[in-house]
Amino acid sequence: MATSERVPRKRLSDRVADQLEALIVAGDFPVGTKLPAEPDLAARFEVGRSSMREAVRTLEAAGYLRSTHGSGVYVTSDRSSRVGPLDLTLAGGYTMSDLFEVRIAIETTTAELAARRLTDHHDELLQSILVSAGDPETTQDEFVRLDGRFHRQVAEASGNPLLLLVWDSFAAQHEEYSLKVIGMPGRRERAHADHVAIAEAIAARDPERAGRLAGEHVRTVQRELKSGSPQAKGPSAQDVR
């Protein structure tokens, strides 16, 4: 992909996404078609695999594509449907609505218990994850993995092995969901800010605030997906009940 202009690193995947989107809309990849393997796509667009992967994630968030674990990436629409991610199924036939309900129940409880039982060791691990997630050089895929690690670490800090087991039982769906929505404008920044606030409440040994923030963290993206547009602020933690 030769070009005479200097393109910022973060824009390369967006340009690839635009080109792939144009091919889908033009019918080169009809609805229902399975895309070529990632290495082949990367070679076709003359970019690295990481840029190709981010471009695919962007189109997944827009509703054009859907990844099926162990099978591949399929074209699901030839026009953007950003307002419809809630209707997409996740691994195992679950929906994002299923995931949101479980996350609110589990993450509220794990955050509350973590604030009561936090050890210095778990606090250090949470802070280490946040430092890596806040690094602007961290890729979207790595940020998603760190996102999952953060929530799992909160569950581990709760001191309840059964809650940790429950978290692990839907970790795959959480990662799949995260990869679909991470391309939404501002989603990564808001997710990181939420994580920092939750960790601060846990470190302050404030169970009530930690639980409220954990629940609002999930409800915020749920509102964004329903409205089809990001929102910088939802109701305050005090309003969430």
CSV table of C-alpha atoms in Angstrom, one decimal:
chain,number,residue,atom,x,y,z
A,1,MET,CA,0.0,0.0,0.0
A,2,ALA,CA,2.3,2.8,-1.3
A,3,THR,CA,1.6,6.4,-0.4
A,4,SER,CA,3.4,9.7,-0.7
A,5,GLU,CA,1.8,11.1,2.4
A,6,ARG,CA,2.9,10.5,6.0
A,7,VAL,CA,0.1,8.6,7.7
A,8,PRO,CA,0.0,8.4,11.5
A,9,ARG,CA,0.4,4.8,12.8
A,10,LYS,CA,-3.1,4.7,14.3
A,11,ARG,CA,-4.7,5.7,10.9
A,12,LEU,CA,-3.4,2.8,8.9
A,13,SER,CA,-5.9,0.3,10.2
A,14,ASP,CA,-8.7,2.8,9.6
A,15,ARG,CA,-7.7,3.2,5.9
A,16,VAL,CA,-7.7,-0.6,5.5
A,17,ALA,CA,-11.1,-0.7,7.1
A,18,ASP,CA,-12.4,1.9,4.7
A,19,GLN,CA,-11.1,-0.1,1.7
A,20,LEU,CA,-12.5,-3.4,3.0
A,21,GLU,CA,-15.8,-1.7,3.7
A,22,ALA,CA,-15.9,-0.4,0.1
A,23,LEU,CA,-15.4,-3.9,-1.2
A,24,ILE,CA,-18.2,-5.3,1.0
A,25,VAL,CA,-20.6,-2.6,-0.1
A,26,ALA,CA,-19.6,-3.1,-3.8
A,27,GLY,CA,-20.4,-6.8,-3.5
A,28,ASP,CA,-16.9,-8.2,-3.8
A,29,PHE,CA,-17.5,-10.0,-0.5
A,30,PRO,CA,-21.3,-10.7,-0.5
A,31,VAL,CA,-23.3,-11.2,2.7
A,32,GLY,CA,-22.7,-14.6,4.1
A,33,THR,CA,-19.2,-14.8,2.6
A,34,LYS,CA,-16.3,-16.1,4.7
A,35,LEU,CA,-13.4,-13.7,4.5
A,36,PRO,CA,-9.9,-15.0,3.5
A,37,ALA,CA,-7.6,-15.9,6.3
A,38,GLU,CA,-5.9,-13.0,8.1
A,39,PRO,CA,-2.5,-13.6,6.5
A,40,ASP,CA,-4.1,-13.6,3.0
A,41,LEU,CA,-6.1,-10.5,3.7
A,42,ALA,CA,-3.0,-8.7,5.1
A,43,ALA,CA,-1.1,-9.6,2.0
A,44,ARG,CA,-3.9,-8.4,-0.3
A,45,PHE,CA,-4.0,-5.0,1.4
A,46,GLU,CA,-0.2,-4.9,1.8
A,47,VAL,CA,-0.2,-4.3,5.5
A,48,GLY,CA,0.9,-6.1,8.7
A,49,ARG,CA,-1.4,-8.7,10.3
A,50,SER,CA,-1.9,-6.4,13.4
A,51,SER,CA,-3.3,-3.6,11.2
A,52,MET,CA,-5.4,-6.0,9.3
A,53,ARG,CA,-6.8,-7.4,12.5
A,54,GLU,CA,-7.7,-4.0,13.8
A,55,ALA,CA,-9.4,-3.1,10.6
A,56,VAL,CA,-11.5,-6.3,10.8
A,57,ARG,CA,-12.4,-5.4,14.5
A,58,THR,CA,-13.5,-1.9,13.3
A,59,LEU,CA,-15.9,-3.4,10.7
A,60,GLU,CA,-17.2,-5.9,13.3
A,61,ALA,CA,-18.1,-3.0,15.6
A,62,ALA,CA,-19.8,-1.3,12.6
A,63,GLY,CA,-21.9,-4.5,12.0
A,64,TYR,CA,-20.4,-5.6,8.7
A,65,LEU,CA,-18.5,-8.6,10.0
A,66,ARG,CA,-18.8,-11.3,12.6
A,67,SER,CA,-16.0,-13.5,13.9
A,68,THR,CA,-16.9,-17.1,14.8
A,69,HIS,CA,-14.3,-18.8,17.0
A,70,GLY,CA,-12.7,-21.7,15.3
A,71,SER,CA,-14.5,-21.0,12.0
A,72,GLY,CA,-13.5,-17.5,10.7
A,73,VAL,CA,-14.8,-14.1,9.9
A,74,TYR,CA,-18.1,-13.7,7.9
A,75,VAL,CA,-19.8,-10.8,6.2
A,76,THR,CA,-23.1,-10.2,8.0
A,77,SER,CA,-24.2,-7.0,6.3
A,78,ASP,CA,-23.4,-4.7,3.3
A,79,ARG,CA,-24.2,-1.6,5.2
A,80,SER,CA,-23.3,-0.2,8.6
A,81,SER,CA,-25.5,-1.2,11.5
A,82,ARG,CA,-23.8,0.5,14.5
A,83,VAL,CA,-27.0,0.6,16.4
A,84,GLY,CA,-27.4,-3.1,16.3
A,85,PRO,CA,-24.5,-4.7,18.3
A,86,LEU,CA,-26.9,-5.8,21.1
A,87,ASP,CA,-28.6,-8.1,18.7
A,88,LEU,CA,-25.4,-10.0,17.8
A,89,THR,CA,-24.9,-13.4,19.4
A,90,LEU,CA,-21.8,-14.4,21.2
A,91,ALA,CA,-20.0,-17.7,21.6
A,92,GLY,CA,-22.4,-20.4,22.7
A,93,GLY,CA,-25.4,-18.6,21.3
A,94,TYR,CA,-25.6,-16.1,24.1
A,95,THR,CA,-26.5,-12.4,23.5
A,96,MET,CA,-24.8,-9.3,24.6
A,97,SER,CA,-27.8,-8.6,26.8
A,98,ASP,CA,-27.2,-12.0,28.5
A,99,LEU,CA,-23.6,-10.9,29.1
A,100,PHE,CA,-24.5,-7.5,30.5
A,101,GLU,CA,-27.0,-8.9,33.0
A,102,VAL,CA,-24.4,-11.4,34.3
A,103,ARG,CA,-21.6,-8.8,34.4
A,104,ILE,CA,-23.7,-6.4,36.4
A,105,ALA,CA,-24.5,-9.1,39.0
A,106,ILE,CA,-21.0,-10.6,39.2
A,107,GLU,CA,-18.8,-7.5,38.8
A,108,THR,CA,-20.8,-5.4,41.3
A,109,THR,CA,-20.3,-8.2,43.9
A,110,THR,CA,-16.6,-8.9,43.1
A,111,ALA,CA,-15.8,-5.1,43.3
A,112,GLU,CA,-17.6,-4.8,46.7
A,113,LEU,CA,-15.8,-7.8,48.1
A,114,ALA,CA,-12.4,-6.8,46.7
A,115,ALA,CA,-12.7,-3.5,48.5
A,116,ARG,CA,-13.2,-5.3,51.7
A,117,ARG,CA,-10.5,-8.0,51.2
A,118,LEU,CA,-7.9,-6.3,49.0
A,119,THR,CA,-4.3,-7.3,49.7
A,120,ASP,CA,-1.2,-5.4,48.8
A,121,HIS,CA,-0.4,-8.1,46.2
A,122,HIS,CA,-3.7,-7.8,44.4
A,123,ASP,CA,-3.5,-4.0,44.6
A,124,GLU,CA,-0.1,-4.1,42.9
A,125,LEU,CA,-1.4,-6.4,40.2
A,126,LEU,CA,-4.4,-4.1,39.4
A,127,GLN,CA,-2.1,-1.1,39.2
A,128,SER,CA,0.3,-2.9,36.9
A,129,ILE,CA,-2.6,-3.8,34.5
A,130,LEU,CA,-3.8,-0.2,34.5
A,131,VAL,CA,-0.3,1.1,33.7
A,132,SER,CA,-0.1,-1.2,30.7
A,133,ALA,CA,-3.6,-0.4,29.5
A,134,GLY,CA,-3.0,3.3,29.8
A,135,ASP,CA,0.1,3.1,27.5
A,136,PRO,CA,-0.8,4.8,24.2
A,137,GLU,CA,1.4,2.2,22.4
A,138,THR,CA,-0.8,-0.7,23.6
A,139,THR,CA,-2.7,-2.1,20.7
A,140,GLN,CA,-6.5,-2.5,20.7
A,141,ASP,CA,-6.2,-6.3,20.9
A,142,GLU,CA,-3.8,-6.1,23.8
A,143,PHE,CA,-6.0,-3.5,25.5
A,144,VAL,CA,-8.9,-6.0,25.3
A,145,ARG,CA,-6.8,-8.7,26.9
A,146,LEU,CA,-5.8,-6.3,29.7
A,147,ASP,CA,-9.5,-5.4,30.1
A,148,GLY,CA,-10.3,-9.1,30.7
A,149,ARG,CA,-7.3,-9.4,33.1
A,150,PHE,CA,-8.5,-6.4,35.1
A,151,HIS,CA,-11.9,-7.8,35.7
A,152,ARG,CA,-10.5,-11.2,36.5
A,153,GLN,CA,-8.1,-9.7,38.9
A,154,VAL,CA,-10.9,-7.9,40.7
A,155,ALA,CA,-12.7,-11.3,40.9
A,156,GLU,CA,-9.6,-12.9,42.3
A,157,ALA,CA,-9.2,-10.0,44.8
A,158,SER,CA,-12.7,-10.7,46.1
A,159,GLY,CA,-11.3,-13.8,47.8
A,160,ASN,CA,-14.2,-16.0,46.7
A,161,PRO,CA,-13.0,-18.8,44.5
A,162,LEU,CA,-16.5,-19.6,43.2
A,163,LEU,CA,-16.9,-16.0,42.0
A,164,LEU,CA,-13.6,-16.3,40.2
A,165,LEU,CA,-14.9,-19.6,38.6
A,166,VAL,CA,-18.1,-17.8,37.5
A,167,TRP,CA,-16.0,-15.1,35.9
A,168,ASP,CA,-13.8,-17.6,34.1
A,169,SER,CA,-17.0,-19.3,32.8
A,170,PHE,CA,-17.9,-16.3,30.6
A,171,ALA,CA,-14.5,-14.8,30.0
A,172,ALA,CA,-14.5,-15.9,26.4
A,173,GLN,CA,-17.8,-14.1,25.7
A,174,HIS,CA,-16.5,-11.0,27.5
A,175,GLU,CA,-13.4,-11.0,25.2
A,176,GLU,CA,-15.6,-11.5,22.1
A,177,TYR,CA,-17.9,-8.7,23.1
A,178,SER,CA,-14.9,-6.4,23.9
A,179,LEU,CA,-13.4,-7.0,20.5
A,180,LYS,CA,-16.7,-6.0,18.8
A,181,VAL,CA,-17.1,-2.7,20.7
A,182,ILE,CA,-13.5,-1.5,21.2
A,183,GLY,CA,-13.7,0.3,17.8
A,184,MET,CA,-16.5,2.6,19.0
A,185,PRO,CA,-15.3,6.2,19.2
A,186,GLY,CA,-13.9,6.9,22.7
A,187,ARG,CA,-14.8,3.4,24.0
A,188,ARG,CA,-11.3,2.5,24.9
A,189,GLU,CA,-10.7,5.8,26.7
A,190,ARG,CA,-13.9,5.6,28.7
A,191,ALA,CA,-13.3,1.9,29.6
A,192,HIS,CA,-9.9,2.8,31.0
A,193,ALA,CA,-11.1,5.7,32.9
A,194,ASP,CA,-13.8,3.5,34.5
A,195,HIS,CA,-11.2,0.9,35.4
A,196,VAL,CA,-9.1,3.5,37.1
A,197,ALA,CA,-12.1,4.8,39.1
A,198,ILE,CA,-13.1,1.3,40.2
A,199,ALA,CA,-9.5,0.4,41.2
A,200,GLU,CA,-9.3,3.7,43.2
A,201,ALA,CA,-12.5,2.8,45.1
A,202,ILE,CA,-11.3,-0.7,45.8
A,203,ALA,CA,-7.9,0.7,47.0
A,204,ALA,CA,-9.8,3.2,49.2
A,205,ARG,CA,-11.6,0.2,50.8
A,206,ASP,CA,-15.0,1.7,49.8
A,207,PRO,CA,-17.2,-1.3,48.9
A,208,GLU,CA,-20.4,0.7,48.2
A,209,ARG,CA,-18.7,3.0,45.8
A,210,ALA,CA,-16.7,0.2,44.1
A,211,GLY,CA,-19.9,-1.8,43.5
A,212,ARG,CA,-21.7,1.2,42.1
A,213,LEU,CA,-18.9,2.1,39.8
A,214,ALA,CA,-18.5,-1.5,38.6
A,215,GLY,CA,-22.2,-1.6,37.7
A,216,GLU,CA,-22.2,1.7,36.0
A,217,HIS,CA,-19.2,0.7,34.0
A,218,VAL,CA,-21.3,-2.0,32.3
A,219,ARG,CA,-24.5,0.1,32.1
A,220,THR,CA,-22.7,2.9,30.3
A,221,VAL,CA,-21.7,0.8,27.3
A,222,GLN,CA,-25.1,-0.8,27.3
A,223,ARG,CA,-26.7,2.6,26.9
A,224,GLU,CA,-24.2,3.5,24.1
A,225,LEU,CA,-25.0,0.4,22.2
A,226,LYS,CA,-28.8,1.0,22.5
A,227,SER,CA,-28.6,4.6,21.4
A,228,GLY,CA,-26.1,3.9,18.7
A,229,SER,CA,-23.8,6.7,19.9
A,230,PRO,CA,-21.2,7.1,22.6
A,231,GLN,CA,-21.8,9.3,25.6
A,232,ALA,CA,-19.1,10.8,27.6
A,233,LYS,CA,-21.1,10.7,30.8
A,234,GLY,CA,-23.9,8.6,32.2
A,235,PRO,CA,-25.7,9.2,35.4
A,236,SER,CA,-23.4,9.7,38.4
A,237,ALA,CA,-22.6,6.8,40.6
A,238,GLN,CA,-25.0,8.1,43.2
A,239,ASP,CA,-27.8,7.9,40.7
A,240,VAL,CA,-27.2,4.3,39.8
A,241,ARG,CA,-29.7,2.0,41.6
